[in-house]
Amino acid sequence: MAGDITCGSLLQKLQFVWDEVGESDEDRDKVLYQLDQECLDVYKRKVDQATNSRDLLIQALDDSKIELARLLSALGEKAITRTPEKTSGTIKQQLAAIAPTLEQLNKKKNERVREFVSVQSQIDQICGEIAGTTEVGEQLATPQVNEDDLTLERLEDFRSQLQELEKEKSNRLEKVLEYVSIVHDLCTVLGMDFLNTVTEVHPSLDDSIADNCKSISNDTLSKLDKTVATLNEDKKLRLCKLQELAGQLYDLWDLMDAPLQERNMFDHVTCNRSASVDEVTASGALALDLIEQAEIEVQRLDQLKYSKMKEIAFKKQTELEDIYAGAHIVIDTAAAHLKLLALIEAGNIEPTELIADMEGQIAKAKEEALSRKDILDKVEKWMSACEEESWLEDYNRDDNRYNSSRGAHLNLKRAEKARILVSKIPALVETLVAKTRAWEESRGLSFMYDGVPLLAMLDEYVMLREEREEDKKRMREQKRYVEQKLNTDHEGPFGSRVSPNRPVTAKKLPGAKSNGTSINGTPPNRRLSVSGQQNGSRSGGKDSKRDATKAVSSPGNGATAAKEDASSHISGTDLAPSTP
């Protein structure tokens, strides 16, 4: 059998063959030598193969150890529980001991790599979205992972970076949504197309797209910021324009006394007249068609204003005349009306300029009236006191004033009050003269009262009062003389006299008028005012004033002449009086 064949048996068989053949020893030695060489070559090949195999195992063991060290270093682990502690034993035993550890570390490495890929992919995605190079949801190429550094510390660094980027993405998304909300509110107020406006910035800002899919890039945020700034500026400009139009509407309405119903039609325009930019939030409050509607109405009222200018101007003129009349300042109303009518018909002046000029005159007239108020109040008190003085003189002349007639006690009380009031007239006149002179010195003008210098009126009153006092004194002396003479003529045989309590019939005093008003007691100006009102003219008329001044009293012709002199200087050809 093949299993029984050995090198010895074969050598014996070879020897037997050689013996039969008769091979020489030299040939036999050559063959044997060849056999030894062939055996040696076989052994050598086997040894070489064994050596190569051993070297490969040693290399594999070294590679395994290197890989083990590299994995431990890459994973950042100093040692693991299954790492072999001894290096004794055959090579295969050592390889068998290392293999499970390598397998475990490779699995751990692959898992760690997947984690790195996941985190780095998310980081690259968010960075791309922020930079604007990547659209939301776009698939990116798998990032390259450095497998030499797969430590948990590095993974945590990537995770921290991802967390910061996610936070920034969240903040950016919140800011984008806030911008979109502001754009929506502004478009609503301005009456603009929100969808068209916001999609011009980026298509993903459409309301139909989910929030987490909206663009958060730097470019998108920059465009949104510019859009909001532009819309805010438009809102500010439109509000200024609308408020300007609302102011013009109010001015025109007030100018033409527009009814409340007509004004209410533009409440949506005038409601924001004094509002700030942030307070205007109503839908369409600053729409272009609304502003255009207000502009059209202003143009319509402007055109209508020209047709009503005459009515408005004469209304202002009447207001001006009322102020002057209340301040007892004489103006030529007829000339003022003619001049105003000529200006309007000529059309050489803008209606607004004319109204502004008249309002300026009204303001100046009010200021002038205010400066005269204190003096006019005292003039009224003086006139009232003079009326009481006149009534008291008539009352004192009434022989039946003490009779028990109806109302006698009321007259008695009035007489008592009148005497107190009359006693204050000299001080009142003195104060009035001082204030009038101070007023005239400060302005360099004469203080005119219904066209007559007030100081001349006061001087005449003082002169008339002195004359009246002299007349009274002369009458008292004459009455005393008459009584003494009567007492002497009617003295009885026993020296009796006529009772002094017996009333002496006397003629009516020269100072009394048939209507019960004293000429000397009433100041000339009261008659001037009454005369002016009865004539129905605010100006009083220069001629009627002059006639009324002449008819004051026959005494005091000097003061009357002074009044006439002052009246002749009054001119009313302008809208405002030439003198106060």
Coordinates of C-alpha atoms in Angstrom, one line a residue:
M1 CA 0.0 0.0 0.0
A2 CA 1.1 3.5 -0.5
G3 CA 1.2 4.0 3.3
D4 CA 3.8 1.2 3.6
I5 CA 6.2 2.8 1.2
T6 CA 9.1 4.6 2.9
C7 CA 12.4 6.1 1.8
G8 CA 14.3 3.0 3.1
S9 CA 12.2 0.5 1.1
L10 CA 12.5 2.6 -2.0
L11 CA 16.3 2.8 -1.5
Q12 CA 16.5 -1.0 -1.1
K13 CA 14.4 -1.4 -4.2
L14 CA 16.7 1.0 -6.0
Q15 CA 19.8 -0.9 -4.8
F16 CA 18.2 -4.2 -6.1
V17 CA 17.6 -2.6 -9.5
W18 CA 21.1 -1.3 -9.7
D19 CA 22.5 -4.7 -8.8
E20 CA 20.5 -6.3 -11.6
V21 CA 21.5 -3.6 -14.1
G22 CA 25.1 -3.6 -12.9
E23 CA 25.4 0.2 -12.3
S24 CA 28.7 1.4 -11.2
D25 CA 29.3 2.9 -7.8
E26 CA 30.1 6.2 -9.4
D27 CA 26.7 6.4 -11.1
R28 CA 25.1 5.1 -8.0
D29 CA 26.7 7.9 -6.0
K30 CA 25.6 10.5 -8.5
V31 CA 22.0 9.3 -8.3
L32 CA 22.1 9.3 -4.5
Y33 CA 23.6 12.7 -4.5
Q34 CA 20.8 13.9 -6.8
L35 CA 18.3 12.3 -4.5
D36 CA 19.8 14.1 -1.5
Q37 CA 19.7 17.4 -3.4
E38 CA 16.1 17.0 -4.4
C39 CA 15.2 16.1 -0.8
L40 CA 17.1 19.1 0.4
D41 CA 15.2 21.3 -2.1
V42 CA 11.9 20.0 -0.9
Y43 CA 12.8 20.6 2.7
K44 CA 14.0 24.0 1.8
R45 CA 10.8 24.9 0.0
K46 CA 8.8 23.7 3.0
V47 CA 10.9 25.6 5.3
D48 CA 10.6 28.7 3.2
Q49 CA 6.8 28.3 3.0
A50 CA 6.7 27.8 6.8
T51 CA 8.8 30.9 7.3
N52 CA 6.7 33.0 5.0
S53 CA 3.6 31.8 6.7
R54 CA 5.1 32.7 10.1
D55 CA 6.2 36.1 8.8
L56 CA 2.7 36.7 7.5
L57 CA 1.2 35.8 10.8
I58 CA 3.7 38.0 12.6
Q59 CA 2.8 40.9 10.2
A60 CA -0.9 40.2 10.8
L61 CA -0.2 40.2 14.5
D62 CA 1.7 43.4 14.3
D63 CA -0.9 45.0 12.0
S64 CA -3.6 43.9 14.5
K65 CA -1.7 45.5 17.3
I66 CA -1.2 48.6 15.3
E67 CA -4.8 48.7 14.3
L68 CA -5.8 48.1 18.0
A69 CA -3.6 51.0 19.1
R70 CA -4.9 53.2 16.3
L71 CA -8.5 52.4 17.1
L72 CA -7.9 53.0 20.8
S73 CA -6.3 56.3 20.0
A74 CA -9.0 57.3 17.5
L75 CA -11.8 56.4 19.9
G76 CA -10.0 58.1 22.7
E77 CA -10.0 55.0 24.9
K78 CA -7.0 53.9 26.9
A79 CA -8.0 50.3 27.2
I80 CA -11.0 48.1 27.1
T81 CA -12.0 45.1 29.1
R82 CA -11.3 42.5 26.4
T83 CA -7.9 43.7 25.5
P84 CA -5.4 40.8 26.0
E85 CA -3.1 41.4 28.9
K86 CA -0.3 38.9 27.9
T87 CA 1.7 38.5 24.8
S88 CA 2.9 34.9 25.3
G89 CA 1.8 31.9 23.4
T90 CA 1.9 31.1 19.7
I91 CA 1.3 33.7 17.1
K92 CA -2.0 32.2 16.2
Q93 CA -3.0 32.2 19.8
Q94 CA -2.1 35.9 20.0
L95 CA -4.0 36.7 16.9
A96 CA -7.0 34.8 18.2
A97 CA -6.9 36.8 21.4
I98 CA -6.7 40.1 19.6
A99 CA -9.4 39.4 17.0
P100 CA -12.5 39.9 19.2
T101 CA -11.2 43.2 20.5
L102 CA -10.5 44.5 17.0
E103 CA -14.0 43.5 15.9
Q104 CA -15.5 45.3 18.9
L105 CA -13.5 48.4 18.3
N106 CA -14.3 48.4 14.6
K107 CA -18.0 48.2 15.3
K108 CA -17.6 51.0 17.8
K109 CA -15.6 53.0 15.2
N110 CA -18.2 52.5 12.5
E111 CA -21.0 53.6 14.9
R112 CA -18.9 56.6 16.0
V113 CA -18.3 57.5 12.3
R114 CA -22.0 57.4 11.7
E115 CA -22.6 59.8 14.6
F116 CA -19.9 62.2 13.2
V117 CA -21.5 62.0 9.7
S118 CA -24.9 62.8 11.2
V119 CA -23.7 65.8 13.2
Q120 CA -21.5 67.1 10.5
S121 CA -24.2 66.8 7.9
Q122 CA -26.6 68.8 10.1
I123 CA -23.9 71.4 10.7
D124 CA -23.2 71.7 7.0
Q125 CA -26.9 72.0 6.3
I126 CA -27.5 74.8 8.7
C127 CA -24.3 76.6 7.7
G128 CA -25.4 76.4 4.1
E129 CA -28.9 77.7 4.9
I130 CA -27.4 80.6 6.8
A131 CA -24.9 81.4 4.0
G132 CA -27.7 81.0 1.4
T133 CA -25.8 78.3 -0.5
T134 CA -28.2 75.6 0.5
E135 CA -32.0 75.6 0.3
V136 CA -34.0 74.2 3.1
G137 CA -34.4 70.4 2.8
E138 CA -31.7 70.1 0.1
Q139 CA -29.7 66.9 0.2
L140 CA -26.0 67.4 0.7
A141 CA -23.0 65.1 -0.1
T142 CA -21.8 63.0 2.8
P143 CA -19.2 64.9 4.7
Q144 CA -15.6 63.6 5.1
V145 CA -15.0 62.3 8.6
N146 CA -11.5 62.3 10.1
E147 CA -11.3 58.7 11.3
D148 CA -8.1 59.3 13.1
D149 CA -10.0 61.5 15.6
L150 CA -13.3 60.0 16.7
T151 CA -13.1 60.8 20.3
L152 CA -16.1 61.7 22.4
E153 CA -14.6 65.1 23.2
R154 CA -14.5 65.9 19.5
L155 CA -18.0 64.6 18.9
E156 CA -19.2 66.7 21.8
D157 CA -17.5 69.8 20.2
F158 CA -19.4 69.1 17.0
R159 CA -22.7 68.6 19.0
S160 CA -22.1 71.9 20.8
Q161 CA -21.5 73.6 17.5
L162 CA -24.6 72.0 16.1
Q163 CA -26.6 73.2 19.2
E164 CA -25.3 76.7 18.7
L165 CA -26.2 76.6 15.0
E166 CA -29.7 75.2 15.8
K167 CA -30.2 78.0 18.3
E168 CA -29.0 80.6 15.8
K169 CA -31.3 79.0 13.2
S170 CA -34.2 79.2 15.6
N171 CA -33.5 82.9 16.3
R172 CA -33.2 83.6 12.6
L173 CA -36.4 81.8 11.9
E174 CA -38.1 83.8 14.7
K175 CA -36.7 87.0 13.3
V176 CA -37.8 86.1 9.8
L177 CA -41.3 85.4 11.0
E178 CA -41.3 88.7 12.9
Y179 CA -40.2 90.5 9.8
V180 CA -42.9 88.8 7.8
S181 CA -45.5 89.7 10.4
I182 CA -44.4 93.4 10.3
V183 CA -44.5 93.3 6.5
H184 CA -48.0 91.9 6.7
D185 CA -49.2 94.6 9.1
L186 CA -47.5 97.4 7.0
C187 CA -49.0 96.1 3.8
T188 CA -52.4 95.9 5.4
V189 CA -52.2 99.6 6.5
L190 CA -50.8 100.7 3.2
G191 CA -53.2 98.7 1.2
M192 CA -50.5 96.7 -0.6
D193 CA -50.3 93.1 -1.9
F194 CA -48.6 91.3 1.0
L195 CA -48.0 88.0 -0.9
N196 CA -46.4 89.7 -3.8
T197 CA -44.2 91.9 -1.5
V198 CA -43.0 89.1 0.6
T199 CA -42.3 86.6 -2.1
E200 CA -40.2 89.1 -3.9
V201 CA -37.8 88.8 -1.0
H202 CA -37.8 84.9 -1.1
P203 CA -40.3 82.4 -2.4
S204 CA -40.2 80.4 0.8
L205 CA -41.8 83.2 2.8
D206 CA -45.2 82.4 1.4
D207 CA -47.8 81.6 4.1
S208 CA -48.5 78.2 2.4
I209 CA -44.9 77.0 3.2
A210 CA -44.2 75.6 6.7
D211 CA -42.2 77.8 9.0
N212 CA -39.3 75.3 9.3
C213 CA -38.9 75.4 5.6
K214 CA -38.5 79.2 5.3
S215 CA -35.3 80.8 4.2
I216 CA -33.1 82.1 7.1
S217 CA -30.1 83.2 5.0
N218 CA -28.2 86.4 5.6
D219 CA -29.5 87.7 2.2
T220 CA -33.1 87.0 3.1
L221 CA -32.8 88.8 6.5
S222 CA -31.1 91.7 4.8
K223 CA -33.8 92.0 2.2
L224 CA -36.5 91.7 4.8
D225 CA -34.9 94.5 6.9
K226 CA -34.7 96.7 3.8
T227 CA -38.3 95.9 2.9
V228 CA -39.5 96.8 6.4
A229 CA -37.5 100.0 6.4
T230 CA -38.9 101.0 3.0
L231 CA -42.5 100.2 4.0
N232 CA -42.0 102.2 7.3
E233 CA -40.7 105.1 5.3
D234 CA -43.7 104.8 2.9
K235 CA -46.0 104.7 5.9
K236 CA -44.4 107.8 7.4
L237 CA -44.6 109.7 4.1
R238 CA -48.2 108.7 3.4
L239 CA -49.2 109.6 7.0
C240 CA -47.6 113.1 6.6
K241 CA -49.3 113.5 3.3
L242 CA -52.7 112.4 4.7
Q243 CA -52.3 114.6 7.8
E244 CA -51.5 117.5 5.6
L245 CA -54.6 116.8 3.5
A246 CA -56.7 116.4 6.6
G247 CA -55.4 119.8 7.9
Q248 CA -56.3 121.4 4.5
L249 CA -59.7 119.8 4.7
Y250 CA -60.4 121.2 8.2
D251 CA -59.2 124.6 7.1
L252 CA -61.4 124.6 4.0
W253 CA -64.4 123.2 6.0
D254 CA -64.0 125.9 8.7
L255 CA -63.5 128.5 6.0
M256 CA -66.7 127.6 4.2
D257 CA -68.7 126.4 7.3
A258 CA -69.1 122.9 5.8
P259 CA -72.0 120.9 7.5
L260 CA -71.2 118.1 9.8
Q261 CA -72.6 115.5 7.5
E262 CA -70.2 116.5 4.7
R263 CA -67.3 116.3 7.2
N264 CA -68.3 112.9 8.5
M265 CA -67.9 111.5 5.0
F266 CA -64.1 111.9 5.4
D267 CA -63.8 110.6 9.0
H268 CA -61.6 107.8 7.7
V269 CA -59.2 110.5 6.4
T270 CA -59.3 112.9 9.4
C271 CA -59.3 110.3 12.1
N272 CA -55.5 110.0 11.9
R273 CA -54.9 113.8 11.8
S274 CA -52.9 113.9 15.0
A275 CA -51.9 110.2 15.3
S276 CA -48.3 109.1 15.4
V277 CA -46.9 106.6 12.9
D278 CA -47.2 103.7 15.4
E279 CA -50.8 104.5 16.2
V280 CA -52.0 104.0 12.7
T281 CA -52.9 100.3 12.4
A282 CA -56.3 100.2 10.7
S283 CA -56.6 98.2 7.5
G284 CA -56.2 100.5 4.4
A285 CA -55.8 103.6 6.6
L286 CA -52.9 104.8 4.3
A287 CA -53.9 103.3 1.0
L288 CA -53.0 105.2 -2.1
D289 CA -56.7 105.4 -3.2
L290 CA -57.6 106.9 0.1
I291 CA -54.9 109.6 -0.3
E292 CA -56.0 110.2 -3.8
Q293 CA -59.6 110.5 -2.7
A294 CA -58.6 113.2 -0.1
E295 CA -56.5 115.0 -2.7
I296 CA -59.5 115.1 -5.1
E297 CA -61.7 116.5 -2.3
V298 CA -59.2 119.2 -1.4
Q299 CA -59.0 120.2 -5.1
R300 CA -62.8 120.3 -5.2
L301 CA -63.0 122.5 -2.1
D302 CA -60.2 124.7 -3.4
Q303 CA -62.2 125.4 -6.5
L304 CA -65.4 125.9 -4.5
K305 CA -63.5 128.3 -2.2
Y306 CA -63.1 130.8 -5.0
S307 CA -66.8 131.0 -5.6
K308 CA -67.4 131.5 -1.9
M309 CA -64.5 133.8 -1.3
K310 CA -66.7 136.9 -1.3
E311 CA -69.0 135.5 1.4
I312 CA -66.1 134.3 3.5
A313 CA -64.2 137.6 3.1
F314 CA -67.1 139.7 4.1
K315 CA -67.8 137.4 7.0
K316 CA -64.2 138.1 8.2
Q317 CA -64.7 141.8 7.6
T318 CA -67.8 141.7 9.8
E319 CA -65.9 140.0 12.5
L320 CA -63.2 142.7 12.2
E321 CA -65.8 145.4 12.4
D322 CA -67.4 143.8 15.5
I323 CA -64.0 143.8 17.3
Y324 CA -63.4 147.5 16.5
A325 CA -67.0 148.4 17.4
G326 CA -66.6 146.5 20.7
A327 CA -63.4 148.5 21.3
H328 CA -65.1 151.8 20.3
I329 CA -62.7 152.3 17.4
V330 CA -64.2 154.0 14.3
I331 CA -63.4 152.6 10.9
D332 CA -64.9 153.5 7.5
T333 CA -66.8 150.3 6.8
A334 CA -68.1 151.4 3.4
A335 CA -64.7 152.1 2.0
A336 CA -63.4 148.8 3.5
H337 CA -66.2 146.9 1.8
L338 CA -65.5 148.5 -1.5
K339 CA -61.8 147.8 -1.3
L340 CA -62.4 144.2 -0.3
L341 CA -64.9 143.7 -3.2
A342 CA -62.4 145.2 -5.7
L343 CA -59.6 142.9 -4.5
I344 CA -61.9 139.8 -4.9
E345 CA -63.2 140.8 -8.3
A346 CA -59.8 141.7 -9.6
G347 CA -58.5 138.2 -8.7
N348 CA -54.9 139.5 -8.2
I349 CA -54.6 137.9 -4.8
E350 CA -55.0 134.3 -3.7
P351 CA -58.0 133.6 -1.5
T352 CA -55.8 132.0 1.1
E353 CA -53.5 135.0 1.2
L354 CA -56.5 137.3 1.5
I355 CA -58.0 135.3 4.3
A356 CA -54.6 135.1 6.0
D357 CA -54.2 138.9 5.7
M358 CA -57.7 139.4 7.2
E359 CA -57.0 137.0 10.0
G360 CA -53.8 138.9 10.7
Q361 CA -55.9 142.1 10.9
I362 CA -58.3 140.4 13.2
A363 CA -55.5 139.2 15.4
K364 CA -54.1 142.8 15.5
A365 CA -57.5 144.2 16.2
K366 CA -58.0 141.8 19.1
E367 CA -54.6 142.8 20.5
E368 CA -55.5 146.4 20.2
A369 CA -58.9 145.8 21.9
L370 CA -57.1 143.9 24.7
S371 CA -54.7 146.9 25.2
R372 CA -57.8 149.2 25.5
K373 CA -59.9 146.9 27.7
D374 CA -58.8 148.3 31.1
I375 CA -59.4 151.9 30.0
L376 CA -62.8 151.0 28.4
D377 CA -63.9 149.2 31.5
K378 CA -63.2 152.4 33.5
V379 CA -64.9 154.5 30.9
E380 CA -68.1 152.4 31.3
K381 CA -67.9 152.8 35.0
W382 CA -67.5 156.6 34.6
M383 CA -70.5 156.7 32.2
S384 CA -72.6 154.6 34.5
A385 CA -71.7 156.9 37.5
C386 CA -72.5 160.0 35.4
E387 CA -75.9 158.6 34.6
E388 CA -76.5 158.0 38.2
E389 CA -75.3 161.6 38.9
S390 CA -77.8 162.9 36.4
W391 CA -80.6 160.8 37.8
L392 CA -79.7 162.0 41.4
E393 CA -79.9 165.7 40.3
D394 CA -83.3 165.2 38.8
Y395 CA -84.3 163.3 41.9
N396 CA -83.1 166.1 44.2
R397 CA -85.1 168.6 42.1
D398 CA -88.3 166.6 42.6
D399 CA -90.4 168.4 45.3
N400 CA -92.6 165.3 45.7
R401 CA -89.7 162.9 46.2
Y402 CA -90.6 162.4 49.9
N403 CA -94.3 161.7 49.2
S404 CA -95.6 158.3 50.0
S405 CA -96.1 157.4 46.4
R406 CA -95.6 154.0 44.9
G407 CA -91.9 153.2 44.5
A408 CA -90.7 156.2 46.6
H409 CA -88.7 153.9 49.0
L410 CA -86.9 152.3 46.0
N411 CA -85.9 155.8 44.7
L412 CA -84.7 156.6 48.2
K413 CA -82.4 153.6 48.2
R414 CA -81.2 154.3 44.7
A415 CA -80.4 157.9 45.7
E416 CA -78.3 156.7 48.6
K417 CA -76.3 154.4 46.4
A418 CA -76.1 157.1 43.7
R419 CA -74.5 159.6 46.2
I420 CA -71.8 157.0 47.1
L421 CA -71.1 156.3 43.5
V422 CA -71.1 160.1 42.6
S423 CA -68.6 160.7 45.3
K424 CA -66.1 158.3 43.6
I425 CA -66.3 160.1 40.2
P426 CA -63.4 162.5 40.7
A427 CA -61.0 159.7 41.7
L428 CA -62.3 157.6 38.8
V429 CA -61.8 160.5 36.3
E430 CA -58.3 161.1 37.7
T431 CA -57.4 157.4 37.3
L432 CA -58.9 157.3 33.8
V433 CA -56.9 160.4 32.8
A434 CA -53.6 158.9 34.1
K435 CA -54.2 155.5 32.4
T436 CA -55.2 157.2 29.1
R437 CA -52.1 159.4 29.1
A438 CA -49.9 156.5 29.9
W439 CA -51.4 154.5 27.0
E440 CA -50.9 157.4 24.6
E441 CA -47.3 158.0 25.7
S442 CA -46.5 154.3 25.2
R443 CA -47.9 154.2 21.7
G444 CA -47.5 157.8 20.6
L445 CA -51.2 157.9 19.6
S446 CA -54.3 159.6 20.9
F447 CA -56.8 157.3 22.6
M448 CA -60.0 157.7 20.5
Y449 CA -63.4 156.7 21.8
D450 CA -65.9 156.4 19.0
G451 CA -63.9 158.8 17.0
V452 CA -63.4 161.4 19.8
P453 CA -60.3 161.8 21.9
L454 CA -61.0 160.4 25.3
L455 CA -58.9 163.0 27.1
A456 CA -60.9 165.8 25.4
M457 CA -64.1 164.2 26.6
L458 CA -62.7 163.9 30.1
D459 CA -61.4 167.5 30.1
E460 CA -64.8 168.8 28.9
Y461 CA -66.5 166.7 31.6
V462 CA -64.2 168.2 34.3
M463 CA -64.9 171.7 33.0
L464 CA -68.6 171.1 32.8
R465 CA -68.6 169.6 36.3
E466 CA -66.8 172.7 37.7
E467 CA -69.3 175.0 35.9
R468 CA -72.1 173.0 37.4
E469 CA -70.7 173.2 40.9
E470 CA -70.4 177.0 40.4
D471 CA -74.0 177.1 39.2
K472 CA -75.1 175.1 42.2
K473 CA -73.2 177.4 44.6
R474 CA -74.7 180.5 42.9
M475 CA -78.2 179.0 43.1
R476 CA -77.7 178.1 46.8
E477 CA -76.6 181.7 47.5
Q478 CA -79.5 183.1 45.5
K479 CA -81.9 180.8 47.3
R480 CA -80.5 181.9 50.7
Y481 CA -80.8 185.5 49.7
V482 CA -84.4 185.0 48.6
E483 CA -85.3 183.2 51.8
Q484 CA -83.7 185.9 54.0
K485 CA -85.6 188.6 52.1
L486 CA -88.8 186.8 52.4
N487 CA -88.3 186.3 56.1
T488 CA -87.6 190.1 56.5
D489 CA -90.6 191.1 54.5
H490 CA -93.0 188.8 56.2
E491 CA -91.8 189.3 59.8
G492 CA -94.8 189.6 62.2
P493 CA -95.4 192.2 64.9
F494 CA -93.8 189.9 67.4
G495 CA -90.9 189.2 65.2
S496 CA -92.1 185.7 64.0
R497 CA -90.8 184.2 60.8
V498 CA -91.9 182.0 58.1
S499 CA -91.2 178.4 59.0
P500 CA -88.0 177.2 57.3
N501 CA -89.6 173.8 56.8
R502 CA -92.2 175.3 54.4
P503 CA -91.2 174.5 50.9
V504 CA -90.2 177.3 48.7
T505 CA -91.6 177.2 45.2
A506 CA -88.8 177.7 42.8
K507 CA -88.4 177.5 39.1
K508 CA -86.9 174.6 37.4
L509 CA -83.1 174.8 37.6
P510 CA -81.4 175.7 34.3
G511 CA -79.5 172.5 34.2
A512 CA -82.6 170.2 33.8
K513 CA -84.1 168.9 30.6
S514 CA -87.7 168.0 30.0
N515 CA -86.8 164.2 29.7
G516 CA -85.2 164.2 33.2
T517 CA -81.6 163.9 32.0
S518 CA -79.0 166.5 33.0
I519 CA -77.0 168.0 30.2
N520 CA -74.1 168.6 32.4
G521 CA -74.3 165.2 34.2
T522 CA -74.2 162.9 31.1
P523 CA -70.8 162.5 29.4
P524 CA -70.8 163.4 25.8
N525 CA -69.6 160.0 24.7
R526 CA -72.7 158.2 26.0
R527 CA -74.8 160.2 23.6
L528 CA -72.3 159.5 20.8
S529 CA -72.6 155.7 21.4
V530 CA -76.4 155.8 21.5
S531 CA -76.5 157.9 18.4
G532 CA -74.2 155.6 16.5
Q533 CA -76.3 152.5 17.4
Q534 CA -79.5 154.2 16.4
N535 CA -78.1 155.0 13.0
G536 CA -77.4 151.3 12.5
S537 CA -73.7 151.7 11.5
R538 CA -70.7 150.2 13.3
S539 CA -68.6 153.1 12.2
G540 CA -71.0 155.7 13.6
G541 CA -70.3 157.9 10.6
K542 CA -67.9 160.8 10.8
D543 CA -70.6 163.4 10.1
S544 CA -73.1 162.0 12.6
K545 CA -70.4 161.8 15.2
R546 CA -69.4 165.4 14.5
D547 CA -73.0 166.5 14.8
A548 CA -73.6 164.6 18.0
T549 CA -70.4 166.1 19.5
K550 CA -71.6 169.6 18.7
A551 CA -75.0 168.9 20.4
V552 CA -73.5 167.8 23.7
S553 CA -73.8 171.1 25.7
S554 CA -73.6 174.8 25.2
P555 CA -71.1 175.2 28.1
G556 CA -67.6 173.9 27.2
N557 CA -67.4 175.1 23.7
G558 CA -63.6 174.8 23.8
A559 CA -63.8 171.0 24.5
T560 CA -66.4 170.6 21.8
A561 CA -64.2 172.3 19.3
A562 CA -61.4 170.0 20.3
K563 CA -63.6 166.9 19.7
E564 CA -64.6 168.2 16.3
D565 CA -60.9 168.8 15.5
A566 CA -60.1 165.2 16.4
S567 CA -63.1 163.8 14.5
S568 CA -61.9 165.5 11.3
H569 CA -58.7 163.4 11.4
I570 CA -60.5 160.0 11.4
S571 CA -60.0 158.1 8.2
G572 CA -61.6 154.7 7.3
T573 CA -60.3 154.0 3.9
D574 CA -58.4 150.9 4.9
L575 CA -59.5 147.6 6.4
A576 CA -58.1 148.7 9.7
P577 CA -58.6 152.2 11.4
S578 CA -55.8 154.7 10.9
T579 CA -55.8 155.6 14.6
P580 CA -56.8 153.5 17.6

